[in-house]
Amino acid sequence: AAKATGRDRVAVFEESMYADAVAEAETRAELERAVENDEFVVNYQPIVDLPSGRLIGVEALVRWQHPTRGLLGPNEFIAHTERTGLIVPIGARVLRVACSQVAAWHREIPAADRIRVSINLSARQFQEPGLLDTVREVLHDTGIAPERVVLEITESLLMHDVDATVVTLNELRAMGVRIAIDDFGTGYSSLSYLRRFPIDILKIDKAFIDGITANAEDATLAEAVVGLGRALRLQTVAEGIEHADQKSILSDLGCTYGQGYLFARPGTADEITVMVREAYE
Ligand code: C2E
Ligand code: MG
Ligand code: MG
Ligand code: MG
């Protein structure tokens, strides 16, 4: 092909920007329709006690039941919903669905009344002034015990606006819900700040768990996070455990809980109900 002139290159560039803008607008319209039609479903992944493997809670993970493309995972749409703000209604829906599901387990399987549910909050949701009212309403409407609800936020969110974050976290804590830091170790939280936040749980990022058996540095970092959790009296959850040797190293380190394909993949409410019954009936 002929070498593109400067002018042609500009034209190609503009054309691709135009295509991007069209694709973005189409996705946005589709997501708006999906919110209206309630196309989002919540899957649940067990969180287990280490080393026993007993199910102690679940993490709610959103999926989009797309009318033509099938079931889509969060990596295919969450970033877009954060940019457009649609994560706010979608996230509120996930919170409500997950809390009512777990409240139903509490009612129907009395021995399982301590099972907790973790819900991911993105920065956009956390910064929304309506968050506290949403959480309060969902707790009230579903009747779930607040201490069974864990809100997962990321490290980068904590560091974004420390003073405002502390205020919001204290208000959530005052309602009785628990706070977890998700993907811990991948952000840049300073240890001195960490003490200022009213948090309950550190979730050690899968990246460290992946390398824990083969890579001495990852093993040392995982050990450091478990030690930090112990020093700050926080529970620790290791995410992405896929192999039995990872599980035994983590439980030897004193990591409280684990989550990963070794124990169970995320499943539908019905699939996880079977596991809850097996563990508690
Ligand atoms: P996350 O909160 O760190 O969730 C854990 C992710 O790791 C989930 O992916 C889960 O399926 C996956 N996972 C768990 N165990 C294993 C394992 O052993 N091996 C591997 N390879 N993966 C494992 P998923 O469901 O695709 O979610 C991805 C991310 O999307 C979540 O990461 C979270 O940041 C976000 N997300 C999911 N649901 C929601 C939601 O309702 N609201 C918001 N704001 N974000 C959500
Ligand atoms: Mg999470
Ligand atoms: Mg995580
Ligand atoms: Mg993660």
Short mmCIF file of C-alpha atoms and ligand atoms in Angstrom, two decimals:
data_model
loop_
_atom_site.label_atom_id
_atom_site.label_comp_id
_atom_site.label_asym_id
_atom_site.label_seq_id
_atom_site.Cartn_x
_atom_site.Cartn_y
_atom_site.Cartn_z
CA ALA A 1 0.00 0.00 0.00
CA ALA A 2 1.11 3.55 -0.61
CA LYS A 3 2.72 5.29 2.29
CA ALA A 4 0.03 7.34 4.04
CA THR A 5 0.45 11.08 3.84
CA GLY A 6 0.05 13.19 6.95
CA ARG A 7 -3.43 14.19 5.88
CA ASP A 8 -4.48 10.53 5.36
CA ARG A 9 -3.20 9.59 8.75
CA VAL A 10 -5.33 12.29 10.34
CA ALA A 11 -8.35 11.02 8.45
CA VAL A 12 -7.73 7.43 9.60
CA PHE A 13 -7.26 8.64 13.15
CA GLU A 14 -10.50 10.62 13.09
CA GLU A 15 -12.35 7.70 11.58
CA SER A 16 -11.21 5.36 14.35
CA MET A 17 -12.09 7.92 17.02
CA TYR A 18 -15.50 8.21 15.43
CA ALA A 19 -15.88 4.43 15.46
CA ASP A 20 -14.86 4.36 19.13
CA ALA A 21 -17.40 7.03 19.99
CA VAL A 22 -20.14 5.13 18.15
CA ALA A 23 -19.22 1.86 19.88
CA GLU A 24 -19.17 3.62 23.24
CA ALA A 25 -22.61 5.16 22.64
CA GLU A 26 -24.00 1.78 21.53
CA THR A 27 -22.65 0.03 24.61
CA ARG A 28 -24.07 2.73 26.78
CA ALA A 29 -27.52 2.40 25.23
CA GLU A 30 -27.34 -1.38 25.59
CA LEU A 31 -26.34 -1.12 29.23
CA GLU A 32 -29.12 1.37 29.95
CA ARG A 33 -31.58 -1.06 28.40
CA ALA A 34 -30.02 -3.88 30.43
CA VAL A 35 -30.59 -1.91 33.65
CA GLU A 36 -34.23 -1.33 32.68
CA ASN A 37 -34.74 -4.99 31.76
CA ASP A 38 -32.88 -6.20 34.81
CA GLU A 39 -30.45 -8.35 32.81
CA PHE A 40 -27.85 -8.55 35.56
CA VAL A 41 -27.54 -11.71 37.59
CA VAL A 42 -25.55 -12.36 40.71
CA ASN A 43 -23.30 -15.39 41.12
CA TYR A 44 -21.82 -16.41 44.44
CA GLN A 45 -18.39 -17.83 45.22
CA PRO A 46 -17.82 -19.58 48.55
CA ILE A 47 -15.32 -18.17 51.05
CA VAL A 48 -14.06 -20.93 53.33
CA ASP A 49 -12.40 -21.32 56.67
CA LEU A 50 -8.73 -22.42 56.53
CA PRO A 51 -7.72 -25.14 56.92
CA SER A 52 -11.08 -26.90 57.33
CA GLY A 53 -12.51 -25.71 54.01
CA ARG A 54 -15.92 -25.11 55.59
CA LEU A 55 -18.02 -22.50 53.80
CA ILE A 56 -18.33 -19.38 55.97
CA GLY A 57 -19.53 -16.88 53.41
CA VAL A 58 -19.87 -15.97 49.77
CA GLU A 59 -18.73 -13.18 47.51
CA ALA A 60 -21.39 -11.77 45.18
CA LEU A 61 -20.09 -11.44 41.61
CA VAL A 62 -22.19 -9.75 38.95
CA ARG A 63 -22.77 -11.14 35.44
CA TRP A 64 -24.67 -9.73 32.50
CA GLN A 65 -27.14 -12.08 30.86
CA HIS A 66 -26.83 -10.48 27.44
CA PRO A 67 -29.75 -11.17 25.06
CA THR A 68 -27.47 -12.27 22.18
CA ARG A 69 -23.91 -12.58 23.50
CA GLY A 70 -24.65 -14.91 26.41
CA LEU A 71 -23.43 -14.56 29.97
CA LEU A 72 -20.78 -11.85 30.25
CA GLY A 73 -18.32 -11.47 33.13
CA PRO A 74 -17.59 -8.17 34.86
CA ASN A 75 -14.35 -7.64 32.98
CA GLU A 76 -16.42 -7.16 29.82
CA PHE A 77 -18.64 -4.37 31.15
CA ILE A 78 -17.81 -3.06 34.65
CA ALA A 79 -15.25 -0.47 33.48
CA HIS A 80 -17.83 0.93 31.08
CA THR A 81 -20.50 1.15 33.78
CA GLU A 82 -18.02 2.98 36.00
CA ARG A 83 -17.29 5.56 33.29
CA THR A 84 -20.98 6.20 32.64
CA GLY A 85 -22.15 6.00 36.24
CA LEU A 86 -24.45 3.05 35.47
CA ILE A 87 -22.53 1.08 38.11
CA VAL A 88 -24.56 3.03 40.69
CA PRO A 89 -27.98 1.47 39.87
CA ILE A 90 -26.40 -1.87 38.90
CA GLY A 91 -24.40 -2.00 42.13
CA ALA A 92 -27.47 -1.13 44.20
CA ARG A 93 -29.30 -4.00 42.50
CA VAL A 94 -26.44 -6.44 43.23
CA LEU A 95 -26.43 -5.36 46.87
CA ARG A 96 -30.17 -5.92 47.17
CA VAL A 97 -30.23 -9.27 45.36
CA ALA A 98 -27.22 -10.63 47.28
CA CYS A 99 -28.48 -9.51 50.68
CA SER A 100 -31.93 -10.97 50.09
CA GLN A 101 -30.42 -14.26 48.92
CA VAL A 102 -28.25 -14.58 51.99
CA ALA A 103 -31.10 -13.49 54.27
CA ALA A 104 -33.13 -16.33 52.70
CA TRP A 105 -30.36 -18.84 53.55
CA HIS A 106 -30.32 -17.50 57.11
CA ARG A 107 -34.07 -18.07 57.40
CA GLU A 108 -34.31 -21.40 55.61
CA ILE A 109 -31.16 -23.05 56.99
CA PRO A 110 -31.03 -21.89 60.62
CA ALA A 111 -27.56 -23.35 61.31
CA ALA A 112 -26.25 -21.19 58.45
CA ASP A 113 -27.38 -17.95 60.08
CA ARG A 114 -23.80 -16.69 60.41
CA ILE A 115 -22.92 -16.94 56.73
CA ARG A 116 -21.74 -13.62 55.39
CA VAL A 117 -21.98 -11.99 52.04
CA SER A 118 -19.29 -9.81 50.48
CA ILE A 119 -20.25 -7.22 47.90
CA ASN A 120 -17.81 -5.29 45.70
CA LEU A 121 -18.15 -1.52 45.64
CA SER A 122 -16.40 0.52 42.99
CA ALA A 123 -15.05 3.99 43.68
CA ARG A 124 -17.92 5.57 41.79
CA GLN A 125 -20.47 3.91 44.10
CA PHE A 126 -18.47 4.76 47.18
CA GLN A 127 -18.31 8.44 46.27
CA GLU A 128 -22.03 8.65 45.50
CA PRO A 129 -23.86 10.54 48.28
CA GLY A 130 -26.77 8.07 48.09
CA LEU A 131 -24.63 5.08 49.14
CA LEU A 132 -25.43 5.26 52.83
CA ASP A 133 -29.19 5.46 52.21
CA THR A 134 -28.99 2.58 49.73
CA VAL A 135 -27.19 0.37 52.23
CA ARG A 136 -29.57 1.35 55.04
CA GLU A 137 -32.62 0.59 52.88
CA VAL A 138 -31.30 -2.77 51.74
CA LEU A 139 -30.47 -3.81 55.31
CA HIS A 140 -33.94 -2.77 56.39
CA ASP A 141 -35.85 -4.34 53.49
CA THR A 142 -34.02 -7.67 53.46
CA GLY A 143 -33.81 -8.00 57.24
CA ILE A 144 -30.23 -9.30 57.00
CA ALA A 145 -28.10 -8.80 60.12
CA PRO A 146 -25.72 -5.93 59.24
CA GLU A 147 -22.70 -7.74 60.67
CA ARG A 148 -23.19 -10.45 58.01
CA VAL A 149 -22.60 -7.93 55.24
CA VAL A 150 -19.06 -7.16 54.05
CA LEU A 151 -18.40 -4.33 51.62
CA GLU A 152 -15.24 -4.81 49.55
CA ILE A 153 -13.39 -1.71 48.44
CA THR A 154 -10.00 -1.36 46.79
CA GLU A 155 -6.80 0.07 48.11
CA SER A 156 -6.63 2.82 45.50
CA LEU A 157 -10.06 4.05 46.59
CA LEU A 158 -8.81 4.35 50.19
CA MET A 159 -5.89 6.50 49.18
CA HIS A 160 -7.88 8.75 46.88
CA ASP A 161 -9.38 11.11 49.45
CA VAL A 162 -8.39 9.86 52.87
CA ASP A 163 -10.49 12.19 55.04
CA ALA A 164 -13.73 11.73 53.11
CA THR A 165 -13.18 7.99 52.95
CA VAL A 166 -12.69 7.72 56.70
CA VAL A 167 -15.98 9.58 57.26
CA THR A 168 -17.94 7.28 54.90
CA LEU A 169 -16.35 4.13 56.30
CA ASN A 170 -17.20 5.22 59.85
CA GLU A 171 -20.82 5.76 58.86
CA LEU A 172 -21.00 2.33 57.24
CA ARG A 173 -19.38 0.78 60.28
CA ALA A 174 -21.91 2.57 62.51
CA MET A 175 -24.66 0.68 60.63
CA GLY A 176 -22.88 -2.52 61.60
CA VAL A 177 -21.53 -3.64 58.23
CA ARG A 178 -17.94 -4.86 57.80
CA ILE A 179 -15.31 -3.50 55.45
CA ALA A 180 -12.77 -5.50 53.46
CA ILE A 181 -9.89 -4.23 51.36
CA ASP A 182 -9.93 -6.16 48.10
CA ASP A 183 -6.89 -7.08 46.00
CA PHE A 184 -4.65 -5.99 48.86
CA GLY A 185 -1.00 -5.61 47.96
CA THR A 186 -1.54 -4.37 44.41
CA GLY A 187 -2.24 -0.73 45.31
CA TYR A 188 -0.12 1.72 47.17
CA SER A 189 -1.61 2.10 50.59
CA SER A 190 0.75 3.43 53.16
CA LEU A 191 0.86 1.39 56.32
CA SER A 192 0.46 4.41 58.56
CA TYR A 193 -2.75 5.37 56.76
CA LEU A 194 -4.08 1.87 56.97
CA ARG A 195 -4.49 2.29 60.71
CA ARG A 196 -6.78 5.26 60.22
CA PHE A 197 -9.36 3.28 58.30
CA PRO A 198 -11.99 1.28 60.18
CA ILE A 199 -11.48 -1.98 58.30
CA ASP A 200 -12.06 -5.59 59.27
CA ILE A 201 -10.62 -7.77 56.54
CA LEU A 202 -7.67 -7.81 54.13
CA LYS A 203 -8.06 -9.83 50.96
CA ILE A 204 -4.65 -10.88 49.66
CA ASP A 205 -4.56 -10.46 45.90
CA LYS A 206 -4.47 -13.56 43.72
CA ALA A 207 -1.22 -12.35 42.15
CA PHE A 208 0.67 -13.26 45.35
CA ILE A 209 -1.18 -16.53 45.79
CA ASP A 210 -0.28 -17.58 42.24
CA GLY A 211 3.42 -17.35 43.01
CA ILE A 212 3.35 -18.53 46.58
CA THR A 213 4.70 -22.04 45.93
CA ALA A 214 7.31 -21.19 43.26
CA ASN A 215 8.42 -17.66 44.01
CA ALA A 216 10.09 -16.79 47.32
CA GLU A 217 9.23 -13.10 46.99
CA ASP A 218 5.51 -13.76 46.55
CA ALA A 219 5.59 -16.13 49.51
CA THR A 220 7.30 -13.48 51.64
CA LEU A 221 4.77 -10.85 50.60
CA ALA A 222 1.82 -13.12 51.38
CA GLU A 223 3.38 -13.84 54.76
CA ALA A 224 3.85 -10.10 55.36
CA VAL A 225 0.19 -9.38 54.60
CA VAL A 226 -0.98 -12.14 56.95
CA GLY A 227 1.37 -10.72 59.62
CA LEU A 228 0.07 -7.22 59.01
CA GLY A 229 -3.48 -8.50 59.39
CA ARG A 230 -2.57 -10.15 62.67
CA ALA A 231 -0.82 -7.02 63.97
CA LEU A 232 -3.84 -4.86 63.10
CA ARG A 233 -6.29 -7.53 64.33
CA LEU A 234 -7.82 -7.98 60.91
CA GLN A 235 -9.02 -11.16 59.30
CA THR A 236 -7.21 -12.22 56.14
CA VAL A 237 -8.72 -13.85 53.06
CA ALA A 238 -6.49 -15.33 50.35
CA GLU A 239 -8.14 -15.07 46.94
CA GLY A 240 -7.57 -17.24 43.89
CA ILE A 241 -6.45 -20.43 45.67
CA GLU A 242 -6.32 -23.11 42.96
CA HIS A 243 -3.99 -25.77 44.40
CA ALA A 244 -3.86 -27.74 47.62
CA ASP A 245 -0.23 -26.75 48.31
CA GLN A 246 -1.19 -23.05 48.17
CA LYS A 247 -3.93 -23.73 50.68
CA SER A 248 -1.61 -25.52 53.10
CA ILE A 249 1.07 -22.81 52.95
CA LEU A 250 -1.56 -20.14 53.63
CA SER A 251 -3.14 -21.99 56.49
CA ASP A 252 0.32 -22.59 58.00
CA LEU A 253 0.92 -18.84 57.77
CA GLY A 254 -2.27 -18.32 59.78
CA CYS A 255 -4.38 -16.87 56.99
CA THR A 256 -7.96 -16.98 58.28
CA TYR A 257 -9.99 -17.65 55.13
CA GLY A 258 -9.59 -18.71 51.53
CA GLN A 259 -11.44 -18.36 48.27
CA GLY A 260 -10.67 -19.94 44.91
CA TYR A 261 -11.36 -22.63 42.35
CA LEU A 262 -9.80 -25.26 44.66
CA PHE A 263 -12.85 -24.89 46.90
CA ALA A 264 -15.51 -23.75 44.45
CA ARG A 265 -16.04 -21.62 41.37
CA PRO A 266 -18.68 -18.89 41.41
CA GLY A 267 -22.12 -20.47 40.99
CA THR A 268 -25.77 -19.55 40.69
CA ALA A 269 -27.83 -19.07 43.83
CA ASP A 270 -29.32 -22.56 43.35
CA GLU A 271 -25.90 -24.19 42.96
CA ILE A 272 -24.55 -22.48 46.06
CA THR A 273 -27.70 -23.27 48.04
CA VAL A 274 -26.81 -26.95 47.63
CA MET A 275 -23.35 -26.29 49.12
CA VAL A 276 -24.77 -24.26 52.00
CA ARG A 277 -27.16 -27.09 52.81
CA GLU A 278 -24.34 -29.65 52.65
CA ALA A 279 -22.23 -27.58 55.03
CA TYR A 280 -24.95 -26.71 57.55
CA GLU A 281 -27.80 -29.22 57.51
P1 C2E B 1 -12.66 -9.51 42.72
O1 C2E B 1 -13.57 -8.78 43.61
O2 C2E B 1 -11.22 -9.56 43.11
O3 C2E B 1 -13.29 -10.96 42.58
C1 C2E B 1 -12.56 -12.15 42.46
C2 C2E B 1 -12.45 -12.57 41.01
O4 C2E B 1 -11.54 -13.67 40.92
C3 C2E B 1 -13.77 -13.09 40.42
O5 C2E B 1 -13.76 -12.80 39.02
C4 C2E B 1 -13.64 -14.59 40.64
O6 C2E B 1 -14.45 -15.35 39.77
C5 C2E B 1 -12.17 -14.79 40.36
N1 C2E B 1 -11.63 -15.98 41.01
C6 C2E B 1 -11.94 -16.48 42.22
N2 C2E B 1 -11.21 -17.58 42.51
C7 C2E B 1 -10.40 -17.77 41.44
C8 C2E B 1 -9.38 -18.75 41.15
O7 C2E B 1 -9.09 -19.67 41.91
N3 C2E B 1 -8.76 -18.62 39.94
C9 C2E B 1 -9.07 -17.63 39.06
N4 C2E B 1 -8.40 -17.59 37.90
N5 C2E B 1 -9.99 -16.68 39.32
C10 C2E B 1 -10.66 -16.75 40.49
P2 C2E B 1 -14.99 -12.10 38.30
O8 C2E B 1 -16.28 -12.65 38.79
O9 C2E B 1 -14.72 -12.16 36.82
O10 C2E B 1 -14.92 -10.60 38.80
C11 C2E B 1 -13.86 -9.77 38.41
C12 C2E B 1 -13.89 -8.46 39.16
O11 C2E B 1 -15.04 -7.69 38.77
C13 C2E B 1 -14.00 -8.60 40.67
O12 C2E B 1 -12.73 -8.91 41.22
C14 C2E B 1 -14.51 -7.23 41.05
O13 C2E B 1 -13.46 -6.30 41.10
C15 C2E B 1 -15.41 -6.89 39.87
N6 C2E B 1 -16.81 -7.15 40.23
C16 C2E B 1 -17.48 -8.32 40.24
N7 C2E B 1 -18.76 -8.15 40.65
C17 C2E B 1 -18.90 -6.83 40.93
C18 C2E B 1 -20.00 -6.02 41.41
O14 C2E B 1 -21.11 -6.47 41.69
N8 C2E B 1 -19.74 -4.67 41.55
C19 C2E B 1 -18.53 -4.13 41.27
N9 C2E B 1 -18.37 -2.81 41.46
N10 C2E B 1 -17.48 -4.87 40.83
C20 C2E B 1 -17.67 -6.19 40.66
MG MG B 2 -13.96 -8.71 45.52
MG MG B 3 -10.46 -9.55 44.97
MG MG B 4 -8.99 -9.66 42.39
#
